[in-house]
Amino acid sequence: MGRSRRTIPEELLLLALDPATGTTAQPQSLDLGLAGAQLVELALAGRIAPDGDRIAVVMPRPTGDPTLDSALELLRRRGSPVRAVHWIGGPRLGLRQTYLSHLERCGMVHAVAGQMCGVLPTTRYQATETAISREIRSRLDSAIRTGVPPDPRTAALAALAHAVGLGKHLYPGNEGRSSRSRLRDLIRHDPMGGLVAHAVMDVSNGVGAQQRRNPAQGAASAPGGGRAAAVPMQPHHGGMARVAAH
């Protein structure tokens, strides 16, 4: 996979970063969304494919993207198709930090070291390549405004943006209500993106944990109205996203 094209996880994270302040919206559900975005990117690369509500590896050859290849190898080691909701709900410690660090190396965000409460070391991230964020946003806006079916990448990005709750961040207030509704409707234009987006919403609503406790119940129904789970916003400090340094 060449690096001339941004991956869906990268674009989802850029959408969540305010281009002016660097604030990260919906940080908790965003972690789930990034895990789901990796699945969509691997599917577009022909490495995995949906098998009902499960994900199956169909080509284990590496993509050339270290983060995606790590996910692909974990899927391969499972040996059998895995439920999307179980994969996304599994531990993904450091995934958001991995992508923030990657975007910093690419020059798309700028890291600023600081302290929280004068003691805890933190790293704040400020978006720098605002033209890239505007281009990503314009693709969503165009799909919403024109009603023309978007390309698979844009459709999947829209589905994930809705699933993690970015609708109110991208289209706030009463004036953005119709745009949020149309963003939700774009989920139907990409089967893989739709499968993953519903899995993200299920995990946010606790459905994944319920399935693990009682597998006999089978797959729980996805949110009927396509509503994303309400996830508390992370408190913002100084208009920038803060990530504790490890």
PDB file of C-alpha atoms in Angstrom:
ATOM      1  CA  MET A   1       0.000   0.000   0.000  1.00  0.00           C
ATOM      2  CA  GLY A   2       1.535   3.290  -1.031  1.00  0.00           C
ATOM      3  CA  ARG A   3       1.638   6.332   1.208  1.00  0.00           C
ATOM      4  CA  SER A   4       0.223   8.682  -1.443  1.00  0.00           C
ATOM      5  CA  ARG A   5      -3.224   8.085   0.032  1.00  0.00           C
ATOM      6  CA  ARG A   6      -4.187   8.774   3.617  1.00  0.00           C
ATOM      7  CA  THR A   7      -5.714   5.860   5.462  1.00  0.00           C
ATOM      8  CA  ILE A   8      -9.203   5.990   6.939  1.00  0.00           C
ATOM      9  CA  PRO A   9      -7.889   5.867  10.548  1.00  0.00           C
ATOM     10  CA  GLU A  10      -5.718   8.897   9.804  1.00  0.00           C
ATOM     11  CA  GLU A  11      -8.626  10.783   8.240  1.00  0.00           C
ATOM     12  CA  LEU A  12     -10.975   9.919  11.099  1.00  0.00           C
ATOM     13  CA  LEU A  13      -8.493  11.281  13.638  1.00  0.00           C
ATOM     14  CA  LEU A  14      -7.995  14.450  11.590  1.00  0.00           C
ATOM     15  CA  LEU A  15     -11.765  14.938  11.485  1.00  0.00           C
ATOM     16  CA  ALA A  16     -11.859  14.688  15.269  1.00  0.00           C
ATOM     17  CA  LEU A  17      -9.142  17.322  15.700  1.00  0.00           C
ATOM     18  CA  ASP A  18     -10.368  20.887  15.509  1.00  0.00           C
ATOM     19  CA  PRO A  19      -8.097  22.533  12.894  1.00  0.00           C
ATOM     20  CA  ALA A  20      -7.980  25.783  14.880  1.00  0.00           C
ATOM     21  CA  THR A  21      -7.573  24.539  18.452  1.00  0.00           C
ATOM     22  CA  GLY A  22      -6.377  20.950  18.198  1.00  0.00           C
ATOM     23  CA  THR A  23      -9.199  19.805  20.479  1.00  0.00           C
ATOM     24  CA  THR A  24     -10.044  16.111  20.162  1.00  0.00           C
ATOM     25  CA  ALA A  25     -13.763  15.358  20.073  1.00  0.00           C
ATOM     26  CA  GLN A  26     -15.270  12.134  21.426  1.00  0.00           C
ATOM     27  CA  PRO A  27     -11.959  10.638  22.620  1.00  0.00           C
ATOM     28  CA  GLN A  28     -13.428   7.482  24.159  1.00  0.00           C
ATOM     29  CA  SER A  29     -15.532   6.359  21.211  1.00  0.00           C
ATOM     30  CA  LEU A  30     -12.798   7.582  18.865  1.00  0.00           C
ATOM     31  CA  ASP A  31     -10.547   4.790  20.130  1.00  0.00           C
ATOM     32  CA  LEU A  32     -13.195   2.282  19.046  1.00  0.00           C
ATOM     33  CA  GLY A  33     -13.618   4.072  15.743  1.00  0.00           C
ATOM     34  CA  LEU A  34      -9.903   3.870  14.972  1.00  0.00           C
ATOM     35  CA  ALA A  35      -9.943   0.104  15.523  1.00  0.00           C
ATOM     36  CA  GLY A  36     -12.942  -0.104  13.203  1.00  0.00           C
ATOM     37  CA  ALA A  37     -11.310   2.173  10.643  1.00  0.00           C
ATOM     38  CA  GLN A  38      -8.374  -0.218  10.461  1.00  0.00           C
ATOM     39  CA  LEU A  39     -10.760  -3.005   9.506  1.00  0.00           C
ATOM     40  CA  VAL A  40     -12.289  -0.904   6.722  1.00  0.00           C
ATOM     41  CA  GLU A  41      -8.854   0.060   5.390  1.00  0.00           C
ATOM     42  CA  LEU A  42      -7.729  -3.568   5.402  1.00  0.00           C
ATOM     43  CA  ALA A  43     -10.913  -4.544   3.568  1.00  0.00           C
ATOM     44  CA  LEU A  44     -10.326  -1.874   0.911  1.00  0.00           C
ATOM     45  CA  ALA A  45      -6.791  -3.232   0.534  1.00  0.00           C
ATOM     46  CA  GLY A  46      -8.215  -6.715  -0.129  1.00  0.00           C
ATOM     47  CA  ARG A  47      -6.702  -8.242   3.028  1.00  0.00           C
ATOM     48  CA  ILE A  48      -9.927  -9.024   4.894  1.00  0.00           C
ATOM     49  CA  ALA A  49     -13.596  -9.439   3.982  1.00  0.00           C
ATOM     50  CA  PRO A  50     -16.893  -9.587   5.867  1.00  0.00           C
ATOM     51  CA  ASP A  51     -18.255 -13.059   6.593  1.00  0.00           C
ATOM     52  CA  GLY A  52     -21.725 -12.361   7.983  1.00  0.00           C
ATOM     53  CA  ASP A  53     -21.067 -10.352  11.133  1.00  0.00           C
ATOM     54  CA  ARG A  54     -17.509 -11.671  11.268  1.00  0.00           C
ATOM     55  CA  ILE A  55     -14.225 -10.580   9.719  1.00  0.00           C
ATOM     56  CA  ALA A  56     -12.128 -13.085   7.780  1.00  0.00           C
ATOM     57  CA  VAL A  57      -8.549 -12.718   6.538  1.00  0.00           C
ATOM     58  CA  VAL A  58      -8.474 -13.464   2.809  1.00  0.00           C
ATOM     59  CA  MET A  59      -4.915 -12.304   2.017  1.00  0.00           C
ATOM     60  CA  PRO A  60      -2.330 -12.202   4.825  1.00  0.00           C
ATOM     61  CA  ARG A  61       0.290 -10.379   2.742  1.00  0.00           C
ATOM     62  CA  PRO A  62       1.427  -7.178   4.545  1.00  0.00           C
ATOM     63  CA  THR A  63       0.206  -3.822   3.278  1.00  0.00           C
ATOM     64  CA  GLY A  64       3.391  -1.911   4.064  1.00  0.00           C
ATOM     65  CA  ASP A  65       1.662   0.177   6.732  1.00  0.00           C
ATOM     66  CA  PRO A  66       3.096  -0.975  10.114  1.00  0.00           C
ATOM     67  CA  THR A  67       0.000  -0.161  12.158  1.00  0.00           C
ATOM     68  CA  LEU A  68      -2.378  -1.840   9.724  1.00  0.00           C
ATOM     69  CA  ASP A  69      -0.068  -4.822   9.378  1.00  0.00           C
ATOM     70  CA  SER A  70      -0.026  -5.265  13.145  1.00  0.00           C
ATOM     71  CA  ALA A  71      -3.826  -5.474  13.126  1.00  0.00           C
ATOM     72  CA  LEU A  72      -3.750  -7.831  10.139  1.00  0.00           C
ATOM     73  CA  GLU A  73      -1.313 -10.149  11.914  1.00  0.00           C
ATOM     74  CA  LEU A  74      -3.480 -10.236  15.038  1.00  0.00           C
ATOM     75  CA  LEU A  75      -6.472 -11.158  12.894  1.00  0.00           C
ATOM     76  CA  ARG A  76      -4.459 -13.850  11.120  1.00  0.00           C
ATOM     77  CA  ARG A  77      -3.382 -15.376  14.415  1.00  0.00           C
ATOM     78  CA  ARG A  78      -7.017 -15.816  15.413  1.00  0.00           C
ATOM     79  CA  GLY A  79      -7.158 -18.624  12.871  1.00  0.00           C
ATOM     80  CA  SER A  80     -10.877 -18.202  12.233  1.00  0.00           C
ATOM     81  CA  PRO A  81     -13.196 -15.282  11.442  1.00  0.00           C
ATOM     82  CA  VAL A  82     -13.815 -13.000  14.418  1.00  0.00           C
ATOM     83  CA  ARG A  83     -16.954 -11.040  15.196  1.00  0.00           C
ATOM     84  CA  ALA A  84     -16.475  -7.372  14.360  1.00  0.00           C
ATOM     85  CA  VAL A  85     -18.000  -6.328  17.679  1.00  0.00           C
ATOM     86  CA  HIS A  86     -15.551  -8.522  19.609  1.00  0.00           C
ATOM     87  CA  TRP A  87     -12.553  -7.242  17.663  1.00  0.00           C
ATOM     88  CA  ILE A  88     -13.460  -3.589  18.120  1.00  0.00           C
ATOM     89  CA  GLY A  89     -14.332  -4.117  21.779  1.00  0.00           C
ATOM     90  CA  GLY A  90     -10.984  -5.783  22.513  1.00  0.00           C
ATOM     91  CA  PRO A  91      -8.097  -3.925  24.171  1.00  0.00           C
ATOM     92  CA  ARG A  92      -6.513  -1.405  21.839  1.00  0.00           C
ATOM     93  CA  LEU A  93      -4.244   0.397  24.281  1.00  0.00           C
ATOM     94  CA  GLY A  94      -2.273   3.222  22.704  1.00  0.00           C
ATOM     95  CA  LEU A  95      -3.968   3.128  19.290  1.00  0.00           C
ATOM     96  CA  ARG A  96      -4.981   6.803  19.341  1.00  0.00           C
ATOM     97  CA  GLN A  97      -1.511   7.786  20.572  1.00  0.00           C
ATOM     98  CA  THR A  98       0.035   5.689  17.805  1.00  0.00           C
ATOM     99  CA  TYR A  99      -1.892   7.610  15.169  1.00  0.00           C
ATOM    100  CA  LEU A 100      -1.255  10.988  16.814  1.00  0.00           C
ATOM    101  CA  SER A 101       2.479  10.252  16.784  1.00  0.00           C
ATOM    102  CA  HIS A 102       2.229   9.158  13.152  1.00  0.00           C
ATOM    103  CA  LEU A 103       0.434  12.362  12.164  1.00  0.00           C
ATOM    104  CA  GLU A 104       3.135  14.322  13.981  1.00  0.00           C
ATOM    105  CA  ARG A 105       5.875  12.556  11.993  1.00  0.00           C
ATOM    106  CA  CYS A 106       3.966  13.384   8.814  1.00  0.00           C
ATOM    107  CA  GLY A 107       3.806  17.043   9.828  1.00  0.00           C
ATOM    108  CA  MET A 108       0.018  17.135  10.076  1.00  0.00           C
ATOM    109  CA  VAL A 109      -0.087  17.830  13.816  1.00  0.00           C
ATOM    110  CA  HIS A 110       2.330  19.562  16.163  1.00  0.00           C
ATOM    111  CA  ALA A 111       3.048  18.150  19.626  1.00  0.00           C
ATOM    112  CA  VAL A 112       3.538  20.529  22.551  1.00  0.00           C
ATOM    113  CA  ALA A 113       4.880  19.161  25.839  1.00  0.00           C
ATOM    114  CA  GLY A 114       3.313  20.447  29.048  1.00  0.00           C
ATOM    115  CA  GLN A 115       2.106  19.527  32.505  1.00  0.00           C
ATOM    116  CA  MET A 116      -1.311  18.881  33.983  1.00  0.00           C
ATOM    117  CA  CYS A 117      -1.848  20.387  37.433  1.00  0.00           C
ATOM    118  CA  GLY A 118       1.824  21.338  37.362  1.00  0.00           C
ATOM    119  CA  VAL A 119       2.882  17.712  37.908  1.00  0.00           C
ATOM    120  CA  LEU A 120       1.649  15.161  35.337  1.00  0.00           C
ATOM    121  CA  PRO A 121       3.559  15.312  32.031  1.00  0.00           C
ATOM    122  CA  THR A 122       1.255  15.707  29.049  1.00  0.00           C
ATOM    123  CA  THR A 123       1.548  16.134  25.308  1.00  0.00           C
ATOM    124  CA  ARG A 124      -0.867  18.436  23.506  1.00  0.00           C
ATOM    125  CA  TYR A 125      -1.536  18.148  19.792  1.00  0.00           C
ATOM    126  CA  GLN A 126      -2.287  21.081  17.521  1.00  0.00           C
ATOM    127  CA  ALA A 127      -3.452  20.514  13.961  1.00  0.00           C
ATOM    128  CA  THR A 128      -1.074  22.141  11.483  1.00  0.00           C
ATOM    129  CA  GLU A 129      -2.128  20.955   8.009  1.00  0.00           C
ATOM    130  CA  THR A 130      -5.571  22.555   8.043  1.00  0.00           C
ATOM    131  CA  ALA A 131      -5.862  22.314   4.249  1.00  0.00           C
ATOM    132  CA  ILE A 132      -5.873  18.521   4.552  1.00  0.00           C
ATOM    133  CA  SER A 133      -8.594  18.614   7.202  1.00  0.00           C
ATOM    134  CA  ARG A 134     -10.640  20.957   5.009  1.00  0.00           C
ATOM    135  CA  GLU A 135     -10.304  18.585   2.038  1.00  0.00           C
ATOM    136  CA  ILE A 136     -11.524  15.644   4.116  1.00  0.00           C
ATOM    137  CA  ARG A 137     -14.410  17.694   5.469  1.00  0.00           C
ATOM    138  CA  SER A 138     -15.366  18.933   1.994  1.00  0.00           C
ATOM    139  CA  ARG A 139     -15.789  15.331   0.803  1.00  0.00           C
ATOM    140  CA  LEU A 140     -18.295  14.687   3.569  1.00  0.00           C
ATOM    141  CA  ASP A 141     -20.031  17.998   2.937  1.00  0.00           C
ATOM    142  CA  SER A 142     -20.323  17.215  -0.768  1.00  0.00           C
ATOM    143  CA  ALA A 143     -21.818  13.777  -0.115  1.00  0.00           C
ATOM    144  CA  ILE A 144     -24.311  15.275   2.322  1.00  0.00           C
ATOM    145  CA  ARG A 145     -25.216  18.237   0.144  1.00  0.00           C
ATOM    146  CA  THR A 146     -25.542  16.543  -3.251  1.00  0.00           C
ATOM    147  CA  GLY A 147     -27.040  13.226  -2.206  1.00  0.00           C
ATOM    148  CA  VAL A 148     -24.841  11.519  -4.807  1.00  0.00           C
ATOM    149  CA  PRO A 149     -23.564   8.151  -3.514  1.00  0.00           C
ATOM    150  CA  PRO A 150     -19.992   8.757  -2.332  1.00  0.00           C
ATOM    151  CA  ASP A 151     -16.976   6.618  -3.128  1.00  0.00           C
ATOM    152  CA  PRO A 152     -16.399   3.697  -0.729  1.00  0.00           C
ATOM    153  CA  ARG A 153     -13.698   5.493   1.261  1.00  0.00           C
ATOM    154  CA  THR A 154     -15.839   8.557   1.878  1.00  0.00           C
ATOM    155  CA  ALA A 155     -18.885   6.422   2.670  1.00  0.00           C
ATOM    156  CA  ALA A 156     -16.907   4.399   5.217  1.00  0.00           C
ATOM    157  CA  LEU A 157     -15.441   7.565   6.755  1.00  0.00           C
ATOM    158  CA  ALA A 158     -18.935   9.046   7.060  1.00  0.00           C
ATOM    159  CA  ALA A 159     -20.238   5.866   8.698  1.00  0.00           C
ATOM    160  CA  LEU A 160     -17.420   5.874  11.246  1.00  0.00           C
ATOM    161  CA  ALA A 161     -17.748   9.609  11.918  1.00  0.00           C
ATOM    162  CA  HIS A 162     -21.414   9.040  12.736  1.00  0.00           C
ATOM    163  CA  ALA A 163     -20.651   5.929  14.801  1.00  0.00           C
ATOM    164  CA  VAL A 164     -18.175   7.681  17.101  1.00  0.00           C
ATOM    165  CA  GLY A 165     -20.452  10.671  17.572  1.00  0.00           C
ATOM    166  CA  LEU A 166     -18.623  13.274  15.491  1.00  0.00           C
ATOM    167  CA  GLY A 167     -21.857  14.513  13.910  1.00  0.00           C
ATOM    168  CA  LYS A 168     -22.417  17.172  16.562  1.00  0.00           C
ATOM    169  CA  HIS A 169     -18.756  18.188  16.320  1.00  0.00           C
ATOM    170  CA  LEU A 170     -18.889  18.573  12.537  1.00  0.00           C
ATOM    171  CA  TYR A 171     -22.459  19.912  12.226  1.00  0.00           C
ATOM    172  CA  PRO A 172     -23.382  21.509  15.560  1.00  0.00           C
ATOM    173  CA  GLY A 173     -26.632  23.022  16.775  1.00  0.00           C
ATOM    174  CA  ASN A 174     -30.145  22.944  15.415  1.00  0.00           C
ATOM    175  CA  GLU A 175     -28.924  24.218  12.053  1.00  0.00           C
ATOM    176  CA  GLY A 176     -26.784  21.100  11.696  1.00  0.00           C
ATOM    177  CA  ARG A 177     -29.583  18.651  12.465  1.00  0.00           C
ATOM    178  CA  SER A 178     -30.412  17.816   8.861  1.00  0.00           C
ATOM    179  CA  SER A 179     -26.724  17.389   8.007  1.00  0.00           C
ATOM    180  CA  ARG A 180     -26.274  15.027  10.938  1.00  0.00           C
ATOM    181  CA  SER A 181     -29.239  13.021   9.712  1.00  0.00           C
ATOM    182  CA  ARG A 182     -27.813  12.785   6.196  1.00  0.00           C
ATOM    183  CA  LEU A 183     -24.399  11.853   7.619  1.00  0.00           C
ATOM    184  CA  ARG A 184     -26.096   8.959   9.388  1.00  0.00           C
ATOM    185  CA  ASP A 185     -27.827   7.909   6.164  1.00  0.00           C
ATOM    186  CA  LEU A 186     -24.503   7.619   4.303  1.00  0.00           C
ATOM    187  CA  ILE A 187     -23.846   4.470   6.334  1.00  0.00           C
ATOM    188  CA  ARG A 188     -25.846   2.444   3.791  1.00  0.00           C
ATOM    189  CA  HIS A 189     -23.461   3.164   0.906  1.00  0.00           C
ATOM    190  CA  ASP A 190     -20.628   0.882   2.057  1.00  0.00           C
ATOM    191  CA  PRO A 191     -21.396  -2.612   3.424  1.00  0.00           C
ATOM    192  CA  MET A 192     -18.079  -3.017   5.240  1.00  0.00           C
ATOM    193  CA  GLY A 193     -18.222   0.502   6.639  1.00  0.00           C
ATOM    194  CA  GLY A 194     -21.781  -0.132   7.772  1.00  0.00           C
ATOM    195  CA  LEU A 195     -20.861  -3.422   9.468  1.00  0.00           C
ATOM    196  CA  VAL A 196     -17.961  -1.812  11.317  1.00  0.00           C
ATOM    197  CA  ALA A 197     -19.898   1.339  12.221  1.00  0.00           C
ATOM    198  CA  HIS A 198     -22.717  -0.685  13.771  1.00  0.00           C
ATOM    199  CA  ALA A 199     -20.132  -2.728  15.679  1.00  0.00           C
ATOM    200  CA  VAL A 200     -18.599   0.487  17.041  1.00  0.00           C
ATOM    201  CA  MET A 201     -22.031   1.692  18.181  1.00  0.00           C
ATOM    202  CA  ASP A 202     -22.804  -1.700  19.714  1.00  0.00           C
ATOM    203  CA  VAL A 203     -19.584  -1.638  21.730  1.00  0.00           C
ATOM    204  CA  SER A 204     -20.259   1.950  22.812  1.00  0.00           C
ATOM    205  CA  ASN A 205     -23.667   0.804  24.035  1.00  0.00           C
ATOM    206  CA  GLY A 206     -22.188  -2.178  25.874  1.00  0.00           C
ATOM    207  CA  VAL A 207     -23.575  -4.789  23.488  1.00  0.00           C
ATOM    208  CA  GLY A 208     -20.156  -6.362  22.888  1.00  0.00           C
ATOM    209  CA  ALA A 209     -19.629  -7.002  26.590  1.00  0.00           C
ATOM    210  CA  GLN A 210     -23.138  -8.489  26.838  1.00  0.00           C
ATOM    211  CA  GLN A 211     -22.385 -10.876  23.957  1.00  0.00           C
ATOM    212  CA  ARG A 212     -19.182 -12.050  25.618  1.00  0.00           C
ATOM    213  CA  ARG A 213     -21.073 -12.755  28.849  1.00  0.00           C
ATOM    214  CA  ASN A 214     -23.877 -14.632  27.065  1.00  0.00           C
ATOM    215  CA  PRO A 215     -22.843 -15.858  23.587  1.00  0.00           C
ATOM    216  CA  ALA A 216     -26.041 -17.930  23.308  1.00  0.00           C
ATOM    217  CA  GLN A 217     -27.999 -14.759  22.716  1.00  0.00           C
ATOM    218  CA  GLY A 218     -26.279 -14.382  19.343  1.00  0.00           C
ATOM    219  CA  ALA A 219     -25.614 -11.098  17.665  1.00  0.00           C
ATOM    220  CA  ALA A 220     -27.518  -8.255  19.286  1.00  0.00           C
ATOM    221  CA  SER A 221     -29.482  -6.000  17.038  1.00  0.00           C
ATOM    222  CA  ALA A 222     -27.736  -2.898  15.792  1.00  0.00           C
ATOM    223  CA  PRO A 223     -29.183   0.479  16.797  1.00  0.00           C
ATOM    224  CA  GLY A 224     -32.412   0.673  14.834  1.00  0.00           C
ATOM    225  CA  GLY A 225     -32.311   4.378  14.256  1.00  0.00           C
ATOM    226  CA  GLY A 226     -28.593   4.460  13.567  1.00  0.00           C
ATOM    227  CA  ARG A 227     -28.018   6.591  16.636  1.00  0.00           C
ATOM    228  CA  ALA A 228     -24.528   6.763  18.015  1.00  0.00           C
ATOM    229  CA  ALA A 229     -24.093   6.205  21.726  1.00  0.00           C
ATOM    230  CA  ALA A 230     -23.805   9.322  23.815  1.00  0.00           C
ATOM    231  CA  VAL A 231     -20.217   9.549  25.038  1.00  0.00           C
ATOM    232  CA  PRO A 232     -19.181  12.273  27.478  1.00  0.00           C
ATOM    233  CA  MET A 233     -16.920  14.903  25.995  1.00  0.00           C
ATOM    234  CA  GLN A 234     -13.391  15.036  27.369  1.00  0.00           C
ATOM    235  CA  PRO A 235     -12.728  18.267  29.261  1.00  0.00           C
ATOM    236  CA  HIS A 236     -10.664  20.623  27.130  1.00  0.00           C
ATOM    237  CA  HIS A 237      -7.711  22.510  28.499  1.00  0.00           C
ATOM    238  CA  GLY A 238      -6.233  25.433  26.621  1.00  0.00           C
ATOM    239  CA  GLY A 239      -8.103  24.541  23.418  1.00  0.00           C
ATOM    240  CA  MET A 240      -5.855  21.576  22.674  1.00  0.00           C
ATOM    241  CA  ALA A 241      -6.119  17.842  23.013  1.00  0.00           C
ATOM    242  CA  ARG A 242      -4.006  16.482  25.854  1.00  0.00           C
ATOM    243  CA  VAL A 243      -2.571  13.000  26.031  1.00  0.00           C
ATOM    244  CA  ALA A 244      -0.631  11.873  29.087  1.00  0.00           C
ATOM    245  CA  ALA A 245       2.937  10.978  28.198  1.00  0.00           C
ATOM    246  CA  HIS A 246       4.040   7.446  29.079  1.00  0.00           C
TER     247      HIS A 246
END
